[in-house]
Structure formats: structure tokens, C-alpha cells
CSV table of C-alpha atoms in Angstrom, one decimal:
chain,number,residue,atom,x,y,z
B,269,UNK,CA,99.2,89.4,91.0
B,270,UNK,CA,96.4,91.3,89.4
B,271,UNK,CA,96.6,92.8,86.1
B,272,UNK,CA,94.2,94.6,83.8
B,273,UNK,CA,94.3,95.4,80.1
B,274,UNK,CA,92.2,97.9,78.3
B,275,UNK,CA,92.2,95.9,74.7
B,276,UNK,CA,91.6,99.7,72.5
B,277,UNK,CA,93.7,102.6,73.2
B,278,UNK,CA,92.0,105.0,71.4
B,279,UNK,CA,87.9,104.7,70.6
B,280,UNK,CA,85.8,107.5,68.2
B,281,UNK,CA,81.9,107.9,68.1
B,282,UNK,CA,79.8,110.2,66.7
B,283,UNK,CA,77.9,112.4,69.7
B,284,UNK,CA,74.4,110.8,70.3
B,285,UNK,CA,75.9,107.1,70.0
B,286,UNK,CA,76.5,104.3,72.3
B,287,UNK,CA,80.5,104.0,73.8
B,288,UNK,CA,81.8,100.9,74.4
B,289,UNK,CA,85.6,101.0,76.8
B,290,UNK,CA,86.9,97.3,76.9
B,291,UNK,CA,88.5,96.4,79.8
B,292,UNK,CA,89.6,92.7,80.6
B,293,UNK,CA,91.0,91.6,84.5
B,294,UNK,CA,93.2,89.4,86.0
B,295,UNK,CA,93.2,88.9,90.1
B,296,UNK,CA,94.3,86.2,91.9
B,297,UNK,CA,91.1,87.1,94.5
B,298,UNK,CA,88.6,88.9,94.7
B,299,UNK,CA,88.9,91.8,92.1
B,300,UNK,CA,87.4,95.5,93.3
B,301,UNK,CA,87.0,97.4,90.1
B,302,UNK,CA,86.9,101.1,89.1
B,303,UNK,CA,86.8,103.3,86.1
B,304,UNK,CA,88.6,106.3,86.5
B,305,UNK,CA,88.4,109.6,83.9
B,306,UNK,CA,90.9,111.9,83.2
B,307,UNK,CA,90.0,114.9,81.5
B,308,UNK,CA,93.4,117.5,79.8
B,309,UNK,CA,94.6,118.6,82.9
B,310,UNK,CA,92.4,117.9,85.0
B,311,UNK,CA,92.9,114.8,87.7
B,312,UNK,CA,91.5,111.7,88.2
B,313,UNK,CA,88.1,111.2,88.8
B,314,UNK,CA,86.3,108.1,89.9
B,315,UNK,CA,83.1,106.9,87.3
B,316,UNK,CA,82.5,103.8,89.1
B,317,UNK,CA,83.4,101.2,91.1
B,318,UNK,CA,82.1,96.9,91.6
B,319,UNK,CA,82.9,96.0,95.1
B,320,UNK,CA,81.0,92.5,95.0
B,321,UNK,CA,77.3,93.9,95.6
B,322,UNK,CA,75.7,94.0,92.1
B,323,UNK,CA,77.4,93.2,88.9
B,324,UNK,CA,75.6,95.9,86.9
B,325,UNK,CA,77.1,99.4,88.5
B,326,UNK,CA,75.8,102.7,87.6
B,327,UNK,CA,77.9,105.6,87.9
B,328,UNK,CA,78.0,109.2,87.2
B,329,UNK,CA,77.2,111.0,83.8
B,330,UNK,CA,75.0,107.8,82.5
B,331,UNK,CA,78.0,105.9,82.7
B,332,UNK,CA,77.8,102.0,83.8
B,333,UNK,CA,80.1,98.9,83.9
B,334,UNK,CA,78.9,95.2,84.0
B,335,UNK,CA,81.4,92.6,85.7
B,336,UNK,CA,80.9,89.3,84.4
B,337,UNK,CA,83.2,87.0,86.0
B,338,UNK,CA,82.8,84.5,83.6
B,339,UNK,CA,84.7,86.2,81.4
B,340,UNK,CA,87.0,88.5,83.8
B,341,UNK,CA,85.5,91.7,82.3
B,342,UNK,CA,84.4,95.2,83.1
B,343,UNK,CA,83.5,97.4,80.3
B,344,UNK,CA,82.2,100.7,80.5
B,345,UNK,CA,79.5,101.6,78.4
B,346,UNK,CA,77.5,104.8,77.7
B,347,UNK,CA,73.9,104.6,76.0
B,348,UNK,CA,74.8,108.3,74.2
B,349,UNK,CA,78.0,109.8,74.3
B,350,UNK,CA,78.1,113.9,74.3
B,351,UNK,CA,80.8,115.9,73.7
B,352,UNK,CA,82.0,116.7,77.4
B,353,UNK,CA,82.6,113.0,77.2
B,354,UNK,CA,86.1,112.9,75.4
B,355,UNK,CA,88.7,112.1,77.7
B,356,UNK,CA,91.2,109.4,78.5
B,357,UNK,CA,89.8,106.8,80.5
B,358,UNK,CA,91.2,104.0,83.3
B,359,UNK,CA,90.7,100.8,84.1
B,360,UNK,CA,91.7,100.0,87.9
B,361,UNK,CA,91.9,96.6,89.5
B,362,UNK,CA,92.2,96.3,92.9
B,363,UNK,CA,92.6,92.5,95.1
B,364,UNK,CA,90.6,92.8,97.9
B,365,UNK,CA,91.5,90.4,100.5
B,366,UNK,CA,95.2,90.9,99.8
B,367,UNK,CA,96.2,94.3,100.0
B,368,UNK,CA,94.6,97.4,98.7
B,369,UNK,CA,97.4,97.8,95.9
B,370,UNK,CA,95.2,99.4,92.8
B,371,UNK,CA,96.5,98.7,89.2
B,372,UNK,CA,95.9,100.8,86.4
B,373,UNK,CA,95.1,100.1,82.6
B,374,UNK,CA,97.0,101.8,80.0
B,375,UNK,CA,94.2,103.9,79.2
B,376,UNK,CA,91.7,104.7,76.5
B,377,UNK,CA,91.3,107.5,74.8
B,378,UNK,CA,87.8,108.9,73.9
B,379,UNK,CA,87.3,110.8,71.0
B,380,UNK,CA,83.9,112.1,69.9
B,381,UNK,CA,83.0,113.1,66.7
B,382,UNK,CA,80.5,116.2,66.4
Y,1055,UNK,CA,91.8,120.4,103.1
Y,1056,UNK,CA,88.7,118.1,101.4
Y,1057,UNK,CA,91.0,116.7,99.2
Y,1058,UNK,CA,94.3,115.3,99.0
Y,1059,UNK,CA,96.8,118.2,98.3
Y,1060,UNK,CA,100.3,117.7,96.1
Y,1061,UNK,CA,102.7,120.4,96.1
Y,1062,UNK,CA,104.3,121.8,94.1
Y,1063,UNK,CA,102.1,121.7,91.3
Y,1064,UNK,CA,104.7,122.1,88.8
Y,1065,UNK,CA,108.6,121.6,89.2
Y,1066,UNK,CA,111.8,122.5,86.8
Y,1067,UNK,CA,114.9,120.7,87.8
Y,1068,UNK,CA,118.1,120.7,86.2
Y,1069,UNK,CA,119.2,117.2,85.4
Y,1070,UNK,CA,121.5,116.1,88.5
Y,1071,UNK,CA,119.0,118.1,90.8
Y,1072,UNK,CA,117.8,116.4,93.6
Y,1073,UNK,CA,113.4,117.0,94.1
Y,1074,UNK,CA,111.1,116.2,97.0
Y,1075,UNK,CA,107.2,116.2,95.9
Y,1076,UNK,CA,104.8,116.3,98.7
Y,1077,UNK,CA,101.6,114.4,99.4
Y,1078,UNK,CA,98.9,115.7,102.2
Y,1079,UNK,CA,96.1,112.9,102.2
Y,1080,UNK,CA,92.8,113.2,103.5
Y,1081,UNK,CA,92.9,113.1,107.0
Y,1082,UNK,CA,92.4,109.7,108.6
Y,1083,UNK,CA,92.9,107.9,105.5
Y,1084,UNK,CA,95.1,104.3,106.2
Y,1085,UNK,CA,96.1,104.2,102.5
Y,1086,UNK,CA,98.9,106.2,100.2
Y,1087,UNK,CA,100.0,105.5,97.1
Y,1088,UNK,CA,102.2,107.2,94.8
Y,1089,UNK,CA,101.5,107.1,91.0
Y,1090,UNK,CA,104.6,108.0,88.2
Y,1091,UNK,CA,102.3,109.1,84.8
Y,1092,UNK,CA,104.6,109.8,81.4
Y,1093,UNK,CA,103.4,111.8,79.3
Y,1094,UNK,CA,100.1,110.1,77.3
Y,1095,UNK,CA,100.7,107.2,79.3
Y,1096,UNK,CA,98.6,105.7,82.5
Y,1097,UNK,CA,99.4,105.7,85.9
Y,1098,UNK,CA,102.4,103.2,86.7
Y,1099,UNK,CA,102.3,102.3,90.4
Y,1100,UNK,CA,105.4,103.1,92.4
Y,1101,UNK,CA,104.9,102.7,96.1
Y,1102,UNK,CA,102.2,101.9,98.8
Y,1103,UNK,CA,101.8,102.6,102.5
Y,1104,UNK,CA,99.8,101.6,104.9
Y,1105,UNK,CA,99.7,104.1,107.5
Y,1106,UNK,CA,103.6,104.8,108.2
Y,1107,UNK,CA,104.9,101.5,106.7
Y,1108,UNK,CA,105.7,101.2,103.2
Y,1109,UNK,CA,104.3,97.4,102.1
Y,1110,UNK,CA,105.2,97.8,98.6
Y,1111,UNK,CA,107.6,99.4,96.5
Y,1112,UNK,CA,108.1,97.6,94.1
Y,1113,UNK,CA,107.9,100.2,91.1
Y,1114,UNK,CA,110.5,102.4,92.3
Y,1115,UNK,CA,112.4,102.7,89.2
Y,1116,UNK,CA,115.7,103.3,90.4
Y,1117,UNK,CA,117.6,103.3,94.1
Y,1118,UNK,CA,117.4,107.5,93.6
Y,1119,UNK,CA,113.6,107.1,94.0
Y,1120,UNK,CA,112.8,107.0,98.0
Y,1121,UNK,CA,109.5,107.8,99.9
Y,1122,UNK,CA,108.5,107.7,103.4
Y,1123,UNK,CA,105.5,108.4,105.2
Y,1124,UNK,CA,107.3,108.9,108.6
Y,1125,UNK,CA,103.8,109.9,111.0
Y,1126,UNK,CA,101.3,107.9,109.0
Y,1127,UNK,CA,100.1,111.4,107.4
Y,1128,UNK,CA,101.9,113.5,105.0
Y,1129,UNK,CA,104.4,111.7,102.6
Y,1130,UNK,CA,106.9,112.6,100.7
Y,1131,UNK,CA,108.5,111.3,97.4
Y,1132,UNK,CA,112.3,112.1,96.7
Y,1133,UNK,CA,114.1,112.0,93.8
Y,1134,UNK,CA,117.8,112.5,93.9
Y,1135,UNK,CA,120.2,113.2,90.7
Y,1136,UNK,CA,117.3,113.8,88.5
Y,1137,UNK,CA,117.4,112.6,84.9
Y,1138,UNK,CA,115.4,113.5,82.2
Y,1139,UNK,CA,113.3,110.2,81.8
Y,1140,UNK,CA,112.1,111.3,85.1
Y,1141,UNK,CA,110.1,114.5,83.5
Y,1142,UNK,CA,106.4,112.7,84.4
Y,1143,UNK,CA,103.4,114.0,86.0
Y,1144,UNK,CA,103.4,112.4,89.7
Y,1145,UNK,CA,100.2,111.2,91.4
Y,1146,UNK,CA,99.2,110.6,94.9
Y,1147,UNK,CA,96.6,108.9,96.3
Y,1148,UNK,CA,94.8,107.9,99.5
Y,1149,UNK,CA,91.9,105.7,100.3
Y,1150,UNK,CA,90.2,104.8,103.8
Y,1151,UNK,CA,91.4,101.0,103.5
Y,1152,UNK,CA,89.9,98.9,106.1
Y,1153,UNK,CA,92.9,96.9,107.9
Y,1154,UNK,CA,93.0,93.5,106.8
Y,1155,UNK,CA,90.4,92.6,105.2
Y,1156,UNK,CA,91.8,95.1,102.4
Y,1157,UNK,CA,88.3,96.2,101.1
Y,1158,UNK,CA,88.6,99.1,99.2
Y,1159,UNK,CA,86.4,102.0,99.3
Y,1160,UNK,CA,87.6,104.7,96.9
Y,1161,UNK,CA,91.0,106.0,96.4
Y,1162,UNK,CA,91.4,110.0,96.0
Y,1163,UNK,CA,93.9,111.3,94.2
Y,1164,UNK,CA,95.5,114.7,93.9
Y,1165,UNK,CA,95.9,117.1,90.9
Y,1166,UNK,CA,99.4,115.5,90.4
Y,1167,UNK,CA,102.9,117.4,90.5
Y,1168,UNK,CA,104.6,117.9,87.0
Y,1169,UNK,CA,108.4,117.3,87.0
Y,1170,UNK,CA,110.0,119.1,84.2
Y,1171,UNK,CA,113.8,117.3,84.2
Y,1172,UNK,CA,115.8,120.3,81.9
């Protein structure tokens, strides 16, 4: 059964710095992977996703995620984060191959410091 | 609509209250799932189907939690004799799964109903 686990649940930068989001996998196939953001009452919205085309995936608001099997990760990173940036986000796993169940992280919140 | 569509947005129940939360998908999608989020907490998956058939349900948290999806289309999620640890924000999803071969495109979810259990 897959499984993910998003290792901080709360991350602070300063505005202008790089963002880091860990996110570690576990699938018994072959994993699709998505990062999901979640803004105060707003719903979910999708960042990202890895489907098995290139391991490096850019998504929207400068946001990208590398999958590196090797270590069964997919962390989101942001070169400079901005304010509109703080948010709770989700890291989804998905078996592909077996069903199209989606698993979510627990979530990480983002707070950023003026 | 362009976009999957929960109502009602917000619900009060008395505890003992039996609830029904409704789910319109995108039109033609294959795949619904419904989502039970706590308050500061992710999404826990509850049940998945695939078209009209329910493949999964294993996060149902209790016998009064029931869904069906009776035409493949709308669905609907049921509590009956609400309880308070029920009060959760509940999500629904649907994606354009591609029969077997279970490759994922993107799932869409709604704004979420939030069940107040008073």
C-alpha cells in the first residue's frame, strides 16, 4: 500500500528566501505524485504533479518538485518565497497501475516571515 | 458546472442528526473520492468509486458512514446519528482515471462541506 510522510509540519522563512517542503514516499508500484496547496478557506489546489515523464517538474507560482527514486522523495522547493506563499501544503501519492486511490501527507504548514 | 460542486457548503446538525453531503463531479469523470479533513489536519481518505461501484472504502470510520454513487455521476455521502467527532470539513474529488491502467491525470476537488456536530 502506498504511503507518504511529510517529515516537518510546520516550516518559517524570511520572504525573498529559498523553501524547502520534505516529502518522503512509499508505493508498492509506480508512484504518481502531486503537491497540493491549501490556502485559509480556500480549497485544494493542484502545484504539481510527476507522472513518470521528467523527474524535475515545474509547476505554478515558481514552484518545482524533483523525484528521485533512489531515495523515494519529492520535495517541493521554491527559489524565493513571497508572502502569498503561506499556506498549508500536501503531499499526494498515487499507485498507478493499481488503482487510482490518492493518499495524502499530513501536511505542512508554511509560514513566511516579512 | 466547470468544477466539481459540494453542497451544502456548511451544515449544523444536532448530535443524533442524521446528514447527507452531496458531490456533483465534473462531468465524464470515472473517478470519486470522498475526503474527511479535521480541523488542522490533512485529508484522510474515506471512500473511492469508480464510476457507480465503490472499490474502496476502507476509511469509513464507522457503519453510520455510507456513500453511493448509484448512476456513476452525482454521489452522496450519509451520515446517520451524528456525533460530535464527526464536526470535519468534507472533501470530494473526481479525476478522469483511465480504466485499468489506473494512470492518474489530476484529481479536482470541491470547496468541501463543513459539518458543524452541536
Amino acid at each position: 500500500a502506498q504511503s507518504v510522510t511529510q517529515l516537518d509540519s510546520h516550516v518559517s522563512v524570511s520572504e525573498g528566501t529559498p523553501v524547502l517542503l520534505r516529502c518522503n514516499y512509499s508505493s508498492s508500484y509506480s508512484p504518481s505524485l502531486f503537491w497540493y496547496v491549501q490556502h485559509p478557506n480556500k480549497g485544494l489546489q493542484l502545484l504539481l504533479k510527476y507522472t513518470s515523464a521528467a523527474t524535475l517538474v515545474k509547476g505554478i507560482n515558481g514552484f518545482e518538485a524533483e523525484f528521485k527514486k533512489s531515495e523515494t522523495s519529492f520535495h517541493l522547493t521554491k527559489p524565493s518565497a513571497h508572502m502569498s506563499d503561506a499556506a498549508e501544503y500536501f503531499c499526494v501519492v498515487s499507485d498507478r497501475g493499481r488503482d487510482d486511490k490518492i493518499i495524502f501527507g499530513k501536511g505542512t504548514r508554511l509560514h513566511i516571515l516579512p | 458546472g466547470a468544477g466539481v460542486s459540494q453542497s451544502p457548503r456548511y451544515k449544523v446538525a444536532k448530535r443524533g442528526q442524521d446528514v447527507a453531503l452531496r458531490c456533483d463531479p465534473i462531468s465524464g469523470h470515472v473517478s470519486l473520492f470522498w475526503y474527511q479533513q479535521a480541523l488542522g489536519q490533512g485529508p484522510e481518505f474515506l471512500t473511492y468509486f469508480q464510476n457507480e461501484a465503490q472499490l474502496d472504502k476502507s476509511g469509513l470510520p464507522s457503519d453510520r458512514f455510507f456513500a453511493e454513487r448509484p448512476e456513476g455521476s452525482v454521489s452522496t455521502l450519509k451520515i446517520q446519528r451524528t456525533q460530535q467527532e464527526d464536526s470535519a470539513v468534507y472533501l470530494c474529488a473526481s479525476s478522469l482515471a483511465l480504466g485499468l491502467t489506473g494512470i492518474n491525470t489530476e484529481a479536482f476537488f470541491g470547496q468541501g462541506t463543513r459539518l458543524t456536530v452541536v
